[in-house]
Structure formats: C-alpha cells, structure tokens
C-alpha cells in the first residue's frame, strides 16, 4: 500500500472578522496548520495533529476558544470541545467547562481514559482534577475584548444577536500517512449565552465527525442551526454518495441556509486526501498544508499559497 501524503486543514471560525483582527487571525490559522503538519511529518497520528493545531488556537487570544473565549450572561467563560478518531469512531468531548486552558486536551483524555464520550461542567471539572490538569483562574482566560463585548451586550439597547455573527469556533481535520483521519473542534460558544448553553461543538456529528471510510470534517457557525441539520455527518454522507469535499460542503451549507436560515463554515478532508474549506458567512479564517504547500485565506475566493519552508521562515521572523 502506498503511504498517504499527510494533509491538515484548520479553521479559526466563520462569521465576520473585523479589519483590525484580520492579520492576527491569518497568522493564527497559519501557525496552527504548520504545527499540525509538523506533527504529521514526524510520523504523528491524525489525532495528535488535530489536537496540536487546535491547542495552538486555544492559546491564541484572537480566537473564541480557550484564552479569548467569549463570556456567558454572567460574565464567565464556558467552553466546549470535541475530538474524534476516524479509525475506530472513538470520540471524546467536554461541555461547559471552566478554568482550564485547553479543553481539547481534556476532550482527548475523555476519549482515551474513560468509557464515555462526553463529560460536562462539574463532572468534567472533577475528571480534569483527577487527570492532573492544572486549573487556571477564570479571569486568566478573559481578554479585554471579550469583557468589553460582554459589557456592551448588557446595555439595554444592545443586540447580542448582532455580535453573535462574529462566531469563532476553532477546528482542525487531518489525514496521516497511514490514511487515518481525525477531527477536533473547540469553542467559547456564543457571547452572552445562557449559563449552561451547549452548542454544536461538543455534539458528535454536528461540531465534527471523522470516519476513515469517508473522511473528516469540523464545523463553525451558528451552533443551533448546525445541530438541527447535524452538519458534520451530513457532509460525510454527501461524500459517501460520491460528492467531492467541496461539493459536499457547499451542498450541506446550502441546505442549512435554506432549511433553517443558518450560516456557517466547514473544513473537510476525504479519505483520498482531497480537502475543502467552505463557508456561507462573510468570512472564515482557514489554512491547509498538503504536499509541503501552505494555502490560506479569509475571504471567499481568497487563496494565498506559500511553500512550507518559506512559511516557517517568516513564522520564525514573527509574521
């Protein structure tokens, strides 16, 4: 059997990306893609690669995941994350977790160290303690921007829904040299959401899905809409019917828009290593590495291409 060429695709959330944040978002998805690809090049698994890529974005305050997450109605950070292994359909997820830097790490531990697939809130907290995951003070995860937005949304004439269009979830999909696929997704959810609100991210088949028989996908956008159509699994279903990643993604996004009026974005890789990054929102930051070439963009139709060596060199100089 010929070995697969590894591929990684990442997204930093679909929605509206404000001008002053564009460069940071571009740099952040590029960094995440390069890190994930580095794992794959060293023979690491697809699961290792997507975890590494997502962890990189959780640590980057430009994204609504980990540090930089938006705040719920009470001004706290509550995060959701999922990871899935396409080899055996194992998955781990956490929802409504507080005070940890990297929910994706905890999701992976749920997958590998328990017989369960999803732990929530207090139970997830106890499990994190048992696993020796350091607790970080809640305010450590709160950026000035998230706090200011939360306050603005509390004003009587404000419309939190308007801000919820700037939806950041982060995610990654990969195929490794063995031909295994994986996905990972992580988010801080919706700004000023109700306490205990869990969106699509922690839900298998909605926030992400990975199956070696077809491929892997990670989604972003309006969580409730994504859950209604089980978007990630829907895309893989379309690929099983013979659609390319791009057509499958567009078909599913179009269905979500016409059926429930929801907008979003997806990244996809199929079992042959073909990939797509598609969105129905104004923007989505994304990056991919395949054949030692980096592709990335934010706007529809935008696609920059660099060699990985060139990208790593400018990475070291600090974008």
XYZ file of C-alpha atoms in Angstrom, residues 7 19 25 41 46 57 61 72 75 84 131 140 148 171 189 193 210-211 214 217 239 245 278 311 314:
25
model
C -2.872 16.746 4.960
C -10.386 44.540 9.839
C -6.454 35.568 12.524
C 5.633 14.980 9.013
C -4.012 12.497 12.652
C -5.534 28.295 18.508
C -6.420 35.262 22.088
C -21.782 33.959 29.049
C -19.523 37.130 32.530
C -12.687 12.141 17.081
C -6.084 13.713 35.397
C -6.859 34.395 33.030
C -15.814 44.843 26.688
C -11.143 23.368 14.385
C -19.658 29.483 22.355
C -25.293 32.932 26.078
C -14.334 11.570 11.433
C -14.585 8.182 9.745
C -15.228 8.653 4.114
C -14.955 17.490 8.967
C -19.167 12.318 0.249
C -15.306 17.550 -0.413
C -16.080 26.428 2.514
C 6.112 29.967 5.746
C 8.505 34.023 8.124
